[in-house]
Amino acid sequence: MKYLQSTFLIFVLFILPASAETGYELWLRYNKIQNPELLNSYLGQIKAFNVIGTSATHDVIKNELSLGLSGLLGQPFEPSTNDDASLLAGLSDEPSIVKYLSESELKQIGKEGYLVKSVSQKEKSRFLITAKDPAGLLYGTFHFLKLLQTHQNLASINVLENPKVDIRILNHWDNLDRTSERGYAGFSIWDWHKLPDYLDQRYIDYARANASIGLNATVLTNVNANALVLTPAYLEKVKALADLFRPYGIKVYLTARFSAPIEIGGLDTADPLNKEVIKWWEEKVQEIYRYIPDFGGFLVKANSEGQPGPQNYDRSHAEGANMMGDALKPFGGVVMWRAFVYSSEEPDDRAKQAYTEFNPLDGTFRSNVLVQVKNGAIDFQPREPFHPLFGAMPKTPVMMEFQITQEYLGQATQLVYLAPMWKECLDADTYVNGKGSTVSKVIDGSLHDYSITGIAGVANTGTDINWTGHPFAQANWYAFGLLAWNPEQTADQIAEDWIRMTYSNDPKTIATIKDMMMNSWEASVNYMTPLGLHHLMGTGHHYGPAPWVSNLSRADWTPVYYHKADAFGVGFDRSESGSNAVNQYSPEVVKIFNSKDKVPEKFLLWFHHVRWDFEMNSGRTLWNELAFRYQDGVNAVRKMQGQWQSIKPQIDENRYRSVQMLLNIQEKEAIWWKDASLSYFQTFSKQPIPDAVEPPTKSLEYYQSLRFPFAPGIRPSW
Ligand code: BDP
């Protein structure tokens, strides 16, 4: 491992010309600090480092400090064994560390938490990184390096951090054939065919990247699961990855296909109450733990979009989840049972179905079962109100599922920084225990005293050299980790640190890129689905606009089901006079969402069917406002193009050109969304495009004729 890392370092430092940034290093670039004053000051303060103690994680820490300090400070740093070194890293019970710690500091450091501080003794000052467990020590190490990467003053540094959420996990929708459902950055990074013997350097760098942002878990396989991953041939491969990730504090989880007892077990049922089935899962779990003693558990998509589940046997979600929970319990494993369900027979509003099915089950799940809920009730749309299940299951740990991969948010051709969207959801007030009952307090367990908490992000990694396709999509991976660690952090601060580490510490560059990022999500909502519109994307691949599609096998897969445009107006009536989905929220929230006049305009058409001439806050009619919003979105992309151009000299040529070309694509796509959507909605509103809005350049028939049979990320069977 050491060999692999130093080879990589040599490659990065000496072979690539300074300007050829591929993006492979993510935010862990460790390029030499260019400001001589700052560099000298750091060199004066950090002369040697000593990692006290031994474990595989300690070795990782030594490697990372060598790599980071040598790169950033421009001279070789090797671990020293001197207790007097200016940087000491060690667990808090090491004698040479504990002497620097106060009782209260010791008390405050929790599981996986850390303390980074400067101390002075006998007129000598030094830095301390400490924690109660090796994972915390590794997180503290990355924090220390980040201070240097972001050019912070180290003089009186004192940072005490504890994660607010227990399970901080990536969900890879990766298939065993290496395709990645909704992946836009190449193939899956798991090379199943060559595992377990070939250990790609990417696995190590993936683990480093995750540990650097506090992620401690990963589900390797797609929620649309293949039971084969639970067979010995694959478990050996999973074990190889788990062994590699362990020193980085990362636990491995798998998706469990509910019908596995039939498919790989030779049983004729998967009924969760059947004795044979129960025994099969118990034995399967025992087998898995023989390979991977710290296996995390299962993620399950059941009775959703054609996946098998307990309802095939007239059993409830709880009965299915509990059966697996019981099997995992003796080993400390958990079940993450997804609430993304909508039945094929159910004629009701799809937005209501998860709540309808899961809310009555509250209190019936085993203690090691978490219910995993998407941020909104439909499906990772550009903007959704928070899911009504948050706050509605006080006796069941409800965990968050965000989508990092940009299935509905520009895929890998658009710059869309997702942290503001996630924050809108996390900061939303459910009012379940009165004002201030935010979604983040549900998720971090503080509202209902959950015994276990979690937050999942559907990963956006792939084999592209820069991991994520769009260089700025890296920021979404980064931001997810930071928000999983502490949902209270701001999108702004996260963006700033990411920019400093990934691009530059130059104030103008930071300000410019930050402005681009912070406005990018609102822009994308405007040019795709403004004012609460949703699910208007192309069929299957979800690439581009297709609001006219009306003829799929299920009504609730069609855009017309969601926008309901007609001669009167547009929007889905989920108010009390419509599907009444609004009633799944607390009364205080109902009051706001149920009223056309009180609902924030961003959710207007989510909850209401609104007349084309309804007067909006701007004084415009709904039709005109819609047109303005589409234009606003396009204008915002043009602004980003100009901003990017204005910092050209500060950005390396590779990444500059790449982002520039992608922004040009984004502009085209934004115009396409505006033109196709307005041309289509105009057939109902029968009103002219307002003067300030650029009229569509092609006919509606043209937009309707576009086909993208090979758009990326599509599930092969769809
Ligand atoms: C939808 C995706 C589909 C996933 C599904 C899920 O289009 O590929 O399988 O979510 O979350 O957004 O299960």
PDB file of C-alpha atoms in Angstrom, residues 337-536:
ATOM      1  CA  TRP A 337     -34.801  -0.423   4.573  1.00  0.00           C
ATOM      2  CA  ARG A 338     -35.786   2.044   1.870  1.00  0.00           C
ATOM      3  CA  ALA A 339     -39.072   3.896   1.981  1.00  0.00           C
ATOM      4  CA  PHE A 340     -38.899   4.703  -1.731  1.00  0.00           C
ATOM      5  CA  VAL A 341     -41.958   2.638  -2.543  1.00  0.00           C
ATOM      6  CA  TYR A 342     -44.906   3.108  -4.753  1.00  0.00           C
ATOM      7  CA  SER A 343     -47.161   0.271  -5.596  1.00  0.00           C
ATOM      8  CA  SER A 344     -48.066  -0.650  -9.129  1.00  0.00           C
ATOM      9  CA  GLU A 345     -51.757  -0.944  -8.350  1.00  0.00           C
ATOM     10  CA  GLU A 346     -52.063   2.147  -6.191  1.00  0.00           C
ATOM     11  CA  PRO A 347     -54.090   4.745  -8.071  1.00  0.00           C
ATOM     12  CA  ASP A 348     -53.465   7.440  -5.448  1.00  0.00           C
ATOM     13  CA  ASP A 349     -50.993  10.359  -5.684  1.00  0.00           C
ATOM     14  CA  ARG A 350     -47.532   8.791  -5.753  1.00  0.00           C
ATOM     15  CA  ALA A 351     -46.246  11.497  -3.398  1.00  0.00           C
ATOM     16  CA  LYS A 352     -48.424  10.066  -0.619  1.00  0.00           C
ATOM     17  CA  GLN A 353     -47.526   6.423  -0.824  1.00  0.00           C
ATOM     18  CA  ALA A 354     -44.336   6.135   1.236  1.00  0.00           C
ATOM     19  CA  TYR A 355     -45.978   7.910   4.159  1.00  0.00           C
ATOM     20  CA  THR A 356     -49.174   5.900   3.787  1.00  0.00           C
ATOM     21  CA  GLU A 357     -47.258   2.643   3.967  1.00  0.00           C
ATOM     22  CA  PHE A 358     -44.612   3.462   6.531  1.00  0.00           C
ATOM     23  CA  ASN A 359     -46.198   5.817   9.032  1.00  0.00           C
ATOM     24  CA  PRO A 360     -48.505   3.106  10.460  1.00  0.00           C
ATOM     25  CA  LEU A 361     -45.468   0.831  10.907  1.00  0.00           C
ATOM     26  CA  ASP A 362     -43.730   3.226  13.299  1.00  0.00           C
ATOM     27  CA  GLY A 363     -42.621   1.389  16.414  1.00  0.00           C
ATOM     28  CA  THR A 364     -42.800  -2.051  14.840  1.00  0.00           C
ATOM     29  CA  PHE A 365     -39.233  -2.243  13.517  1.00  0.00           C
ATOM     30  CA  ARG A 366     -36.338  -3.933  15.318  1.00  0.00           C
ATOM     31  CA  SER A 367     -33.831  -1.633  16.964  1.00  0.00           C
ATOM     32  CA  ASN A 368     -31.206  -2.328  14.277  1.00  0.00           C
ATOM     33  CA  VAL A 369     -33.475  -1.339  11.390  1.00  0.00           C
ATOM     34  CA  LEU A 370     -33.323   2.151   9.926  1.00  0.00           C
ATOM     35  CA  VAL A 371     -35.866   3.420   7.423  1.00  0.00           C
ATOM     36  CA  GLN A 372     -34.081   5.238   4.616  1.00  0.00           C
ATOM     37  CA  VAL A 373     -36.121   8.115   3.187  1.00  0.00           C
ATOM     38  CA  LYS A 374     -35.324  10.242   0.136  1.00  0.00           C
ATOM     39  CA  ASN A 375     -35.233  13.976   0.778  1.00  0.00           C
ATOM     40  CA  GLY A 376     -38.511  14.484  -1.068  1.00  0.00           C
ATOM     41  CA  ALA A 377     -41.625  12.391  -1.602  1.00  0.00           C
ATOM     42  CA  ILE A 378     -41.339  11.913  -5.366  1.00  0.00           C
ATOM     43  CA  ASP A 379     -37.810  11.211  -6.511  1.00  0.00           C
ATOM     44  CA  PHE A 380     -34.717  13.409  -6.237  1.00  0.00           C
ATOM     45  CA  GLN A 381     -36.303  16.153  -8.316  1.00  0.00           C
ATOM     46  CA  PRO A 382     -34.469  19.454  -8.860  1.00  0.00           C
ATOM     47  CA  ARG A 383     -36.518  20.815  -5.982  1.00  0.00           C
ATOM     48  CA  GLU A 384     -38.932  19.043  -3.665  1.00  0.00           C
ATOM     49  CA  PRO A 385     -40.461  19.994  -0.344  1.00  0.00           C
ATOM     50  CA  PHE A 386     -39.104  17.827   2.479  1.00  0.00           C
ATOM     51  CA  HIS A 387     -40.505  14.303   2.721  1.00  0.00           C
ATOM     52  CA  PRO A 388     -43.485  14.101   5.115  1.00  0.00           C
ATOM     53  CA  LEU A 389     -41.988  10.996   6.755  1.00  0.00           C
ATOM     54  CA  PHE A 390     -39.342  13.172   8.435  1.00  0.00           C
ATOM     55  CA  GLY A 391     -40.711  13.653  11.902  1.00  0.00           C
ATOM     56  CA  ALA A 392     -43.550  11.206  11.330  1.00  0.00           C
ATOM     57  CA  MET A 393     -41.766   8.136  12.708  1.00  0.00           C
ATOM     58  CA  PRO A 394     -40.623   9.096  16.203  1.00  0.00           C
ATOM     59  CA  LYS A 395     -40.083   5.467  17.244  1.00  0.00           C
ATOM     60  CA  THR A 396     -38.096   4.383  14.188  1.00  0.00           C
ATOM     61  CA  PRO A 397     -34.686   5.689  13.204  1.00  0.00           C
ATOM     62  CA  VAL A 398     -35.377   7.474   9.930  1.00  0.00           C
ATOM     63  CA  MET A 399     -32.265   8.147   7.891  1.00  0.00           C
ATOM     64  CA  MET A 400     -31.795  10.518   4.972  1.00  0.00           C
ATOM     65  CA  GLU A 401     -31.091   9.526   1.379  1.00  0.00           C
ATOM     66  CA  PHE A 402     -29.685  12.258  -0.832  1.00  0.00           C
ATOM     67  CA  GLN A 403     -28.653  11.778  -4.433  1.00  0.00           C
ATOM     68  CA  ILE A 404     -25.146  13.008  -5.134  1.00  0.00           C
ATOM     69  CA  THR A 405     -25.171  11.740  -8.692  1.00  0.00           C
ATOM     70  CA  GLN A 406     -27.061  14.308 -10.743  1.00  0.00           C
ATOM     71  CA  GLU A 407     -29.718  12.130 -12.330  1.00  0.00           C
ATOM     72  CA  TYR A 408     -32.280  14.932 -12.482  1.00  0.00           C
ATOM     73  CA  LEU A 409     -29.878  17.800 -12.008  1.00  0.00           C
ATOM     74  CA  GLY A 410     -27.864  18.092 -15.165  1.00  0.00           C
ATOM     75  CA  GLN A 411     -26.100  14.709 -15.033  1.00  0.00           C
ATOM     76  CA  ALA A 412     -22.413  15.321 -15.772  1.00  0.00           C
ATOM     77  CA  THR A 413     -22.782  18.178 -18.225  1.00  0.00           C
ATOM     78  CA  GLN A 414     -24.028  20.821 -15.819  1.00  0.00           C
ATOM     79  CA  LEU A 415     -22.429  22.672 -12.961  1.00  0.00           C
ATOM     80  CA  VAL A 416     -24.920  22.334 -10.121  1.00  0.00           C
ATOM     81  CA  TYR A 417     -23.712  22.590  -6.535  1.00  0.00           C
ATOM     82  CA  LEU A 418     -26.159  20.555  -4.503  1.00  0.00           C
ATOM     83  CA  ALA A 419     -25.334  21.607  -0.940  1.00  0.00           C
ATOM     84  CA  PRO A 420     -27.880  24.492  -0.969  1.00  0.00           C
ATOM     85  CA  MET A 421     -30.573  22.010  -2.008  1.00  0.00           C
ATOM     86  CA  TRP A 422     -29.658  19.580   0.755  1.00  0.00           C
ATOM     87  CA  LYS A 423     -29.549  22.431   3.225  1.00  0.00           C
ATOM     88  CA  GLU A 424     -33.032  23.592   2.204  1.00  0.00           C
ATOM     89  CA  CYS A 425     -34.279  20.139   3.156  1.00  0.00           C
ATOM     90  CA  LEU A 426     -32.192  19.747   6.331  1.00  0.00           C
ATOM     91  CA  ASP A 427     -33.180  23.185   7.592  1.00  0.00           C
ATOM     92  CA  ALA A 428     -36.891  22.730   6.821  1.00  0.00           C
ATOM     93  CA  ASP A 429     -39.118  22.813   9.885  1.00  0.00           C
ATOM     94  CA  THR A 430     -41.355  19.782  10.331  1.00  0.00           C
ATOM     95  CA  TYR A 431     -43.019  21.364  13.397  1.00  0.00           C
ATOM     96  CA  VAL A 432     -43.653  17.870  14.771  1.00  0.00           C
ATOM     97  CA  ASN A 433     -42.453  18.873  18.234  1.00  0.00           C
ATOM     98  CA  GLY A 434     -43.192  22.549  17.807  1.00  0.00           C
ATOM     99  CA  LYS A 435     -41.183  25.221  16.039  1.00  0.00           C
ATOM    100  CA  GLY A 436     -37.550  24.360  15.380  1.00  0.00           C
ATOM    101  CA  SER A 437     -38.160  20.644  14.732  1.00  0.00           C
ATOM    102  CA  THR A 438     -35.946  20.717  11.678  1.00  0.00           C
ATOM    103  CA  VAL A 439     -35.281  17.769   9.409  1.00  0.00           C
ATOM    104  CA  SER A 440     -31.636  17.795  10.510  1.00  0.00           C
ATOM    105  CA  LYS A 441     -32.759  17.280  14.112  1.00  0.00           C
ATOM    106  CA  VAL A 442     -34.759  14.278  12.957  1.00  0.00           C
ATOM    107  CA  ILE A 443     -31.749  12.913  11.122  1.00  0.00           C
ATOM    108  CA  ASP A 444     -29.180  13.501  13.867  1.00  0.00           C
ATOM    109  CA  GLY A 445     -31.509  11.768  16.307  1.00  0.00           C
ATOM    110  CA  SER A 446     -31.839  14.693  18.690  1.00  0.00           C
ATOM    111  CA  LEU A 447     -35.561  15.244  18.111  1.00  0.00           C
ATOM    112  CA  HIS A 448     -36.704  11.712  18.863  1.00  0.00           C
ATOM    113  CA  ASP A 449     -33.697  10.335  20.655  1.00  0.00           C
ATOM    114  CA  TYR A 450     -32.973   7.721  17.999  1.00  0.00           C
ATOM    115  CA  SER A 451     -30.505   5.095  19.165  1.00  0.00           C
ATOM    116  CA  ILE A 452     -28.849   5.001  15.752  1.00  0.00           C
ATOM    117  CA  THR A 453     -28.651   7.627  13.018  1.00  0.00           C
ATOM    118  CA  GLY A 454     -27.636   7.678   9.383  1.00  0.00           C
ATOM    119  CA  ILE A 455     -27.359   9.690   6.220  1.00  0.00           C
ATOM    120  CA  ALA A 456     -26.812   8.184   2.788  1.00  0.00           C
ATOM    121  CA  GLY A 457     -25.736   9.712  -0.511  1.00  0.00           C
ATOM    122  CA  VAL A 458     -26.102   8.013  -3.885  1.00  0.00           C
ATOM    123  CA  ALA A 459     -22.539   8.198  -5.147  1.00  0.00           C
ATOM    124  CA  ASN A 460     -21.386  10.014  -8.278  1.00  0.00           C
ATOM    125  CA  THR A 461     -18.047   8.253  -8.682  1.00  0.00           C
ATOM    126  CA  GLY A 462     -16.887   6.435 -11.782  1.00  0.00           C
ATOM    127  CA  THR A 463     -13.815   5.523 -13.770  1.00  0.00           C
ATOM    128  CA  ASP A 464     -13.425   8.963 -15.370  1.00  0.00           C
ATOM    129  CA  ILE A 465      -9.988  10.319 -14.535  1.00  0.00           C
ATOM    130  CA  ASN A 466     -11.548  13.036 -12.359  1.00  0.00           C
ATOM    131  CA  TRP A 467     -13.903  10.511 -10.698  1.00  0.00           C
ATOM    132  CA  THR A 468     -17.150  12.441 -11.195  1.00  0.00           C
ATOM    133  CA  GLY A 469     -17.345  13.470 -14.863  1.00  0.00           C
ATOM    134  CA  HIS A 470     -17.928  17.178 -14.286  1.00  0.00           C
ATOM    135  CA  PRO A 471     -15.037  18.680 -12.321  1.00  0.00           C
ATOM    136  CA  PHE A 472     -17.516  20.549 -10.128  1.00  0.00           C
ATOM    137  CA  ALA A 473     -19.427  17.377  -9.307  1.00  0.00           C
ATOM    138  CA  GLN A 474     -16.537  16.589  -6.985  1.00  0.00           C
ATOM    139  CA  ALA A 475     -17.851  19.381  -4.792  1.00  0.00           C
ATOM    140  CA  ASN A 476     -21.087  17.458  -4.314  1.00  0.00           C
ATOM    141  CA  TRP A 477     -19.260  14.366  -3.064  1.00  0.00           C
ATOM    142  CA  TYR A 478     -17.244  16.615  -0.775  1.00  0.00           C
ATOM    143  CA  ALA A 479     -20.266  18.563   0.481  1.00  0.00           C
ATOM    144  CA  PHE A 480     -22.208  15.375   1.150  1.00  0.00           C
ATOM    145  CA  GLY A 481     -19.459  14.141   3.481  1.00  0.00           C
ATOM    146  CA  LEU A 482     -19.316  17.409   5.362  1.00  0.00           C
ATOM    147  CA  LEU A 483     -23.098  17.630   5.799  1.00  0.00           C
ATOM    148  CA  ALA A 484     -23.291  13.991   6.852  1.00  0.00           C
ATOM    149  CA  TRP A 485     -20.751  14.772   9.550  1.00  0.00           C
ATOM    150  CA  ASN A 486     -22.654  17.849  10.644  1.00  0.00           C
ATOM    151  CA  PRO A 487     -25.912  18.806   8.928  1.00  0.00           C
ATOM    152  CA  GLU A 488     -25.711  22.252  10.537  1.00  0.00           C
ATOM    153  CA  GLN A 489     -22.749  23.381   8.419  1.00  0.00           C
ATOM    154  CA  THR A 490     -23.381  25.993   5.764  1.00  0.00           C
ATOM    155  CA  ALA A 491     -23.254  25.347   2.028  1.00  0.00           C
ATOM    156  CA  ASP A 492     -21.246  28.535   1.689  1.00  0.00           C
ATOM    157  CA  GLN A 493     -18.447  27.518   4.055  1.00  0.00           C
ATOM    158  CA  ILE A 494     -18.263  24.045   2.547  1.00  0.00           C
ATOM    159  CA  ALA A 495     -17.952  25.560  -0.935  1.00  0.00           C
ATOM    160  CA  GLU A 496     -15.252  27.931   0.201  1.00  0.00           C
ATOM    161  CA  ASP A 497     -13.067  25.202   1.677  1.00  0.00           C
ATOM    162  CA  TRP A 498     -13.573  23.000  -1.355  1.00  0.00           C
ATOM    163  CA  ILE A 499     -12.563  25.814  -3.720  1.00  0.00           C
ATOM    164  CA  ARG A 500      -9.475  26.587  -1.684  1.00  0.00           C
ATOM    165  CA  MET A 501      -8.391  22.956  -1.735  1.00  0.00           C
ATOM    166  CA  THR A 502      -9.387  22.226  -5.311  1.00  0.00           C
ATOM    167  CA  TYR A 503      -8.654  25.423  -7.198  1.00  0.00           C
ATOM    168  CA  SER A 504      -7.060  28.316  -5.418  1.00  0.00           C
ATOM    169  CA  ASN A 505      -6.691  30.383  -2.264  1.00  0.00           C
ATOM    170  CA  ASP A 506      -6.773  33.619  -4.268  1.00  0.00           C
ATOM    171  CA  PRO A 507      -9.622  35.776  -2.857  1.00  0.00           C
ATOM    172  CA  LYS A 508     -11.042  36.833  -6.220  1.00  0.00           C
ATOM    173  CA  THR A 509     -11.004  33.275  -7.524  1.00  0.00           C
ATOM    174  CA  ILE A 510     -12.688  32.012  -4.371  1.00  0.00           C
ATOM    175  CA  ALA A 511     -15.367  34.709  -4.483  1.00  0.00           C
ATOM    176  CA  THR A 512     -16.067  34.140  -8.169  1.00  0.00           C
ATOM    177  CA  ILE A 513     -16.287  30.364  -8.015  1.00  0.00           C
ATOM    178  CA  LYS A 514     -18.304  30.496  -4.822  1.00  0.00           C
ATOM    179  CA  ASP A 515     -20.834  32.820  -6.416  1.00  0.00           C
ATOM    180  CA  MET A 516     -21.123  30.468  -9.381  1.00  0.00           C
ATOM    181  CA  MET A 517     -21.646  27.478  -7.119  1.00  0.00           C
ATOM    182  CA  MET A 518     -24.062  29.102  -4.715  1.00  0.00           C
ATOM    183  CA  ASN A 519     -26.352  30.291  -7.520  1.00  0.00           C
ATOM    184  CA  SER A 520     -26.091  27.215  -9.678  1.00  0.00           C
ATOM    185  CA  TRP A 521     -28.838  25.095  -8.114  1.00  0.00           C
ATOM    186  CA  GLU A 522     -31.470  27.835  -8.227  1.00  0.00           C
ATOM    187  CA  ALA A 523     -30.466  28.446 -11.844  1.00  0.00           C
ATOM    188  CA  SER A 524     -30.963  24.792 -12.743  1.00  0.00           C
ATOM    189  CA  VAL A 525     -34.359  24.696 -11.031  1.00  0.00           C
ATOM    190  CA  ASN A 526     -35.377  27.757 -13.025  1.00  0.00           C
ATOM    191  CA  TYR A 527     -34.401  26.459 -16.440  1.00  0.00           C
ATOM    192  CA  MET A 528     -35.762  22.945 -15.788  1.00  0.00           C
ATOM    193  CA  THR A 529     -38.675  22.899 -13.360  1.00  0.00           C
ATOM    194  CA  PRO A 530     -39.475  26.328 -11.910  1.00  0.00           C
ATOM    195  CA  LEU A 531     -42.188  27.162  -9.366  1.00  0.00           C
ATOM    196  CA  GLY A 532     -42.653  23.601  -8.091  1.00  0.00           C
ATOM    197  CA  LEU A 533     -42.940  21.773 -11.414  1.00  0.00           C
ATOM    198  CA  HIS A 534     -41.370  18.318 -11.303  1.00  0.00           C
ATOM    199  CA  HIS A 535     -40.658  15.084 -13.128  1.00  0.00           C
ATOM    200  CA  LEU A 536     -40.690  16.533 -16.641  1.00  0.00           C
TER     201      LEU A 536
END
